[in-house]
Amino acid sequence: MIHDLDMIKSVYQQLADRIEKTRALVQRPLTLTEKILFAHIDGGPGSLEAAPQRKSSYVDFRPDRVAMQDATAQMALLQFMLAKTPKVAVPSTVHCDHLIRAEHGATADLKQSLDENAEVFGFLQSVSEKYGVGFWKPGAGIIHQVVLENYAFPGGMMIGTDSHTPNAGGLGMVAIGVGGADAVDVMTGMPWELAFPKLIGVKLTGKLSGWTSPKDVILKLAGILTVKGGTGAIVEYFGEGCESISCTGKGTICNMGAEIGATTSLFPYDASMARYLKATERGAVADMADGVAEHLRADDDVAANPQNYYDEVVEIDLSTLEPHINGPFSPDRAWPLSEFAAAIRDNDWPSDLRVALIGSCTNSSYEDMTRVANIARMAAEKGLKAKSEFTITPGSEQVRATIERDGLLEPMEAIGGMVLANACGPCIGQWRRHDVQKGDKNSIITSFNRNFARRNDGNPDTHAFVASPETVTAFALAGRLDFDFRTESIDGVKLDPPAGDELPAQGFVPDPDGFIAPAADGSNVSVSVAPDSTRLQVLEPFNPPQAAEYTDMLVLLKAAGKCTTDHISPAGPWLRFRGHLDNISDNMFTGAINFYNGMANSVKNQLNGEYGEIPAVARGYKAAGQPWIVFGDENYGEGSSREHAAMEPRFLGGKVVVVKSFARIHETNLKKQGMLPLTFVNPADYDKVREEDRVALDINSIAVGQPVMLTLKHADGSTDTIETRHTMNEQQLKWFHAGSALNLIAARGGVG
């Protein structure tokens, strides 16, 4: 089934003309990224008087579609309801994948999730039906896999309320992770604003072979660029090496581009994408893409002289690339397999492997599963079983049903594998693990994308590593990590490099029951939220700022080191409150480390001089009418797109966040919710902030491109004045002064 075919036709019909106008504007050859972005500029490239400047010009875009997962969709759709718009303006979908726990196995876990989350799933289904949103039921699959199978198309542009939305770049789409308020912009018919990104070109040469897989490309790149190296940039792959990677392999690479902070990543259109489109019953889209194929790749001179068109160029030779393992605690800590055993020993990381987990939105394709099944079959024939716990998470019901039909699950189960639900599960903390307690130093390895402390199981002592499904499976059979499966034997058995199939020879088994189309007319559909619900809460607009609130702010927290959205608003058991802003605010900053005492979730309450948990201290300040401020370090807010990490501080009385640098999505989320995001002009000024400071600034003096001066009023009576900067443009300043971006939308009657 092809969804939204007329929309796709419209994009392709306009593509040639818009690219021609773009060339006339910039007067040079174009990268693929530029072709797609300019083709989606509000009003088209012909409306521009000058070409936007990378990283400095804010540009209004018109994305083709919106996708939301269930954890973030709750808040996005609650905000959409406030906008008072009768129907979404672009094709939009909700995917129920985050609220399904991993514990006993697929059948039991899905049943339990349906019981536990009936209220939330019912709300999401009814609100989707009312406002014209497609609804994918629990068990249908993980958002990014389902989008790749059904909605992504070469040359398109979409936004999604999940940081791994760039997975669709595997089909040549500019797909960007955002917060829910951004989704509301697009769903209400307003243009969506983005600072025009810089471009990082990654040239791939050679061809993958042996144990090396597409996952190793992004693991290697993460080690080169680090978790902040892609901030403000789109990563565009090019070179002959691209053609040797399958469409789903490309999706894996683009998916994990989120771990380097990239706005998105994408590949040029090629035969592998056409094959995948046809295999997923979208042959008509492949035919249309073939007709405009010259516009779905960079111009020839870009590939010949990439240094003239990209802000940075990285080259990776696939023929010499080793399998990589990244971690622990950060997805950019990259180790080639040949160096990994020594790293385990040198760093005193636990070498015994407790659990090996494959699948997730990053690595659950048919090709991934065939390669794992090939290893498992070889191992079973030689009498081997997994020495660690081994779990398999299919990415969608379509993939699960297909690999079951083709006999791929049997060999995985034969070596001890347990199949989990078609959902995110352990990847986002929905893993009820019974073999460890807090303080138990242990190692796990996954084919997921992210491995921050506590992320998978809530245990800060779990050392999580990330690798390809093939590498994870080999380690599972060995039961330890200080091991090179390419050269060493397991119980006398040497594993051969895996082989797999790009696509199923008999075609995919479709999921006939997973999708519910919205009502043709949703005006009579009722959406109710019980006043006493602990899971859902109707939102109230945030109040516009008052200048007096910013003249005597208390320091709630000075965060030390890495402060991701997982630290600011942890997931795991808290996912059940994603639709209830008051209740979920009880997790605010509970994972952040206080600079002054080195402890998590412990700050000094300046009203009574006692130390307390951060949410409780913040609630005390709010009750006393006392505004507060937060300070942070580099790449503050990296990780998931969750806007709760911005909404919770706003809800509990926070006014300002000042850091050395921001991750892109989180800075935007703060702006959207009416929080003031500032960065130190001199990062060393972070050291001047004291625990008992009061902070003042003049919001009436904030202007585009102008610094914001902060006065630190110390307890001893002395002061320091520090200079900060903001990145707000005129429109974003209006968001701030209105109290939030949503307040402006509602004031306009929900119409852009």
PDB file of C-alpha atoms in Angstrom, residues 447-558:
ATOM      1  CA  SER A 447      22.983  -3.293  18.482  1.00  0.00           C
ATOM      2  CA  PHE A 448      21.049  -0.206  19.608  1.00  0.00           C
ATOM      3  CA  ASN A 449      22.241   3.381  19.162  1.00  0.00           C
ATOM      4  CA  ARG A 450      22.733   5.007  22.545  1.00  0.00           C
ATOM      5  CA  ASN A 451      24.506   3.833  25.694  1.00  0.00           C
ATOM      6  CA  PHE A 452      24.460   6.575  28.312  1.00  0.00           C
ATOM      7  CA  ALA A 453      24.670   5.452  31.932  1.00  0.00           C
ATOM      8  CA  ARG A 454      21.329   4.102  33.242  1.00  0.00           C
ATOM      9  CA  ARG A 455      19.712   4.296  29.804  1.00  0.00           C
ATOM     10  CA  ASN A 456      18.933   0.627  29.265  1.00  0.00           C
ATOM     11  CA  ASP A 457      18.223  -0.712  32.741  1.00  0.00           C
ATOM     12  CA  GLY A 458      18.444   2.201  35.183  1.00  0.00           C
ATOM     13  CA  ASN A 459      21.625   0.808  36.726  1.00  0.00           C
ATOM     14  CA  PRO A 460      24.531   3.319  36.742  1.00  0.00           C
ATOM     15  CA  ASP A 461      26.994   0.426  37.028  1.00  0.00           C
ATOM     16  CA  THR A 462      25.936  -1.271  33.813  1.00  0.00           C
ATOM     17  CA  HIS A 463      28.658  -0.807  31.194  1.00  0.00           C
ATOM     18  CA  ALA A 464      26.762  -0.656  27.904  1.00  0.00           C
ATOM     19  CA  PHE A 465      28.548  -1.134  24.589  1.00  0.00           C
ATOM     20  CA  VAL A 466      27.162  -0.662  21.069  1.00  0.00           C
ATOM     21  CA  ALA A 467      28.062  -2.778  18.035  1.00  0.00           C
ATOM     22  CA  SER A 468      26.526  -4.421  14.960  1.00  0.00           C
ATOM     23  CA  PRO A 469      24.083  -7.343  15.382  1.00  0.00           C
ATOM     24  CA  GLU A 470      26.736  -9.710  14.015  1.00  0.00           C
ATOM     25  CA  THR A 471      29.326  -8.543  16.533  1.00  0.00           C
ATOM     26  CA  VAL A 472      26.809  -8.689  19.390  1.00  0.00           C
ATOM     27  CA  THR A 473      25.853 -12.259  18.477  1.00  0.00           C
ATOM     28  CA  ALA A 474      29.471 -13.395  18.343  1.00  0.00           C
ATOM     29  CA  PHE A 475      30.111 -11.929  21.790  1.00  0.00           C
ATOM     30  CA  ALA A 476      26.955 -13.610  23.077  1.00  0.00           C
ATOM     31  CA  LEU A 477      28.288 -16.982  21.987  1.00  0.00           C
ATOM     32  CA  ALA A 478      31.629 -16.258  23.655  1.00  0.00           C
ATOM     33  CA  GLY A 479      30.070 -14.881  26.833  1.00  0.00           C
ATOM     34  CA  ARG A 480      32.875 -12.397  27.255  1.00  0.00           C
ATOM     35  CA  LEU A 481      34.138  -9.174  25.678  1.00  0.00           C
ATOM     36  CA  ASP A 482      37.930  -9.594  25.823  1.00  0.00           C
ATOM     37  CA  PHE A 483      37.742 -11.735  22.724  1.00  0.00           C
ATOM     38  CA  ASP A 484      38.374 -11.359  18.967  1.00  0.00           C
ATOM     39  CA  PHE A 485      35.975 -13.737  17.254  1.00  0.00           C
ATOM     40  CA  ARG A 486      37.752 -13.281  13.928  1.00  0.00           C
ATOM     41  CA  THR A 487      40.883 -15.030  15.184  1.00  0.00           C
ATOM     42  CA  GLU A 488      39.940 -16.883  18.385  1.00  0.00           C
ATOM     43  CA  SER A 489      37.811 -19.977  18.879  1.00  0.00           C
ATOM     44  CA  ILE A 490      34.838 -20.591  21.164  1.00  0.00           C
ATOM     45  CA  ASP A 491      35.100 -24.033  22.768  1.00  0.00           C
ATOM     46  CA  GLY A 492      37.270 -25.091  19.848  1.00  0.00           C
ATOM     47  CA  VAL A 493      34.874 -23.665  17.241  1.00  0.00           C
ATOM     48  CA  LYS A 494      35.937 -20.834  14.933  1.00  0.00           C
ATOM     49  CA  LEU A 495      33.093 -18.737  13.591  1.00  0.00           C
ATOM     50  CA  ASP A 496      32.982 -17.982   9.882  1.00  0.00           C
ATOM     51  CA  PRO A 497      32.067 -14.478   8.679  1.00  0.00           C
ATOM     52  CA  PRO A 498      28.291 -14.194   8.267  1.00  0.00           C
ATOM     53  CA  ALA A 499      26.317 -14.038   5.051  1.00  0.00           C
ATOM     54  CA  GLY A 500      22.844 -12.633   4.597  1.00  0.00           C
ATOM     55  CA  ASP A 501      20.137 -11.560   2.177  1.00  0.00           C
ATOM     56  CA  GLU A 502      19.348  -7.934   1.462  1.00  0.00           C
ATOM     57  CA  LEU A 503      15.626  -8.607   0.921  1.00  0.00           C
ATOM     58  CA  PRO A 504      13.304 -11.618   1.272  1.00  0.00           C
ATOM     59  CA  ALA A 505      13.114 -13.684  -1.910  1.00  0.00           C
ATOM     60  CA  GLN A 506       9.412 -14.352  -1.297  1.00  0.00           C
ATOM     61  CA  GLY A 507       8.640 -10.733  -0.442  1.00  0.00           C
ATOM     62  CA  PHE A 508       7.641  -9.284   2.896  1.00  0.00           C
ATOM     63  CA  VAL A 509       4.688 -10.578   4.897  1.00  0.00           C
ATOM     64  CA  PRO A 510       2.511  -7.471   5.320  1.00  0.00           C
ATOM     65  CA  ASP A 511       0.957  -6.458   8.625  1.00  0.00           C
ATOM     66  CA  PRO A 512      -2.796  -6.335   7.861  1.00  0.00           C
ATOM     67  CA  ASP A 513      -3.942  -5.206  11.296  1.00  0.00           C
ATOM     68  CA  GLY A 514      -1.373  -2.715  12.567  1.00  0.00           C
ATOM     69  CA  PHE A 515      -2.704   0.486  10.974  1.00  0.00           C
ATOM     70  CA  ILE A 516      -5.894   2.407  11.709  1.00  0.00           C
ATOM     71  CA  ALA A 517      -6.753   5.210   9.296  1.00  0.00           C
ATOM     72  CA  PRO A 518      -8.285   8.384  10.738  1.00  0.00           C
ATOM     73  CA  ALA A 519     -11.940   9.232  10.355  1.00  0.00           C
ATOM     74  CA  ALA A 520     -12.835  11.025   7.139  1.00  0.00           C
ATOM     75  CA  ASP A 521     -14.643  13.546   9.330  1.00  0.00           C
ATOM     76  CA  GLY A 522     -13.418  13.634  12.909  1.00  0.00           C
ATOM     77  CA  SER A 523     -15.636  16.465  14.084  1.00  0.00           C
ATOM     78  CA  ASN A 524     -17.914  14.080  15.982  1.00  0.00           C
ATOM     79  CA  VAL A 525     -15.120  12.079  17.578  1.00  0.00           C
ATOM     80  CA  SER A 526     -14.767  12.886  21.264  1.00  0.00           C
ATOM     81  CA  VAL A 527     -11.450  13.024  23.093  1.00  0.00           C
ATOM     82  CA  SER A 528     -11.661  12.962  26.853  1.00  0.00           C
ATOM     83  CA  VAL A 529      -9.080  13.239  29.591  1.00  0.00           C
ATOM     84  CA  ALA A 530     -10.256  12.272  33.069  1.00  0.00           C
ATOM     85  CA  PRO A 531      -9.622  15.094  35.571  1.00  0.00           C
ATOM     86  CA  ASP A 532      -8.208  12.602  38.086  1.00  0.00           C
ATOM     87  CA  SER A 533      -5.999  10.770  35.596  1.00  0.00           C
ATOM     88  CA  THR A 534      -2.410  10.132  36.677  1.00  0.00           C
ATOM     89  CA  ARG A 535      -1.319   9.487  33.082  1.00  0.00           C
ATOM     90  CA  LEU A 536      -2.830  12.367  31.120  1.00  0.00           C
ATOM     91  CA  GLN A 537      -3.295  16.028  31.912  1.00  0.00           C
ATOM     92  CA  VAL A 538      -4.833  18.781  29.807  1.00  0.00           C
ATOM     93  CA  LEU A 539      -2.253  21.503  29.340  1.00  0.00           C
ATOM     94  CA  GLU A 540      -2.556  25.084  30.515  1.00  0.00           C
ATOM     95  CA  PRO A 541      -0.674  27.782  28.575  1.00  0.00           C
ATOM     96  CA  PHE A 542       2.544  29.105  30.108  1.00  0.00           C
ATOM     97  CA  ASN A 543       2.383  32.727  31.253  1.00  0.00           C
ATOM     98  CA  PRO A 544       4.326  35.426  29.399  1.00  0.00           C
ATOM     99  CA  PRO A 545       7.524  36.496  31.188  1.00  0.00           C
ATOM    100  CA  GLN A 546       7.644  39.471  33.542  1.00  0.00           C
ATOM    101  CA  ALA A 547      10.867  41.463  33.811  1.00  0.00           C
ATOM    102  CA  ALA A 548      10.829  41.297  37.626  1.00  0.00           C
ATOM    103  CA  GLU A 549      11.043  37.494  37.510  1.00  0.00           C
ATOM    104  CA  TYR A 550      14.569  37.713  36.089  1.00  0.00           C
ATOM    105  CA  THR A 551      16.122  40.099  38.600  1.00  0.00           C
ATOM    106  CA  ASP A 552      16.684  37.730  41.537  1.00  0.00           C
ATOM    107  CA  MET A 553      16.844  34.130  40.312  1.00  0.00           C
ATOM    108  CA  LEU A 554      18.229  31.423  42.591  1.00  0.00           C
ATOM    109  CA  VAL A 555      20.709  28.870  41.253  1.00  0.00           C
ATOM    110  CA  LEU A 556      18.818  25.586  41.326  1.00  0.00           C
ATOM    111  CA  LEU A 557      21.586  23.508  39.751  1.00  0.00           C
ATOM    112  CA  LYS A 558      25.057  23.841  38.297  1.00  0.00           C
TER     113      LYS A 558
END
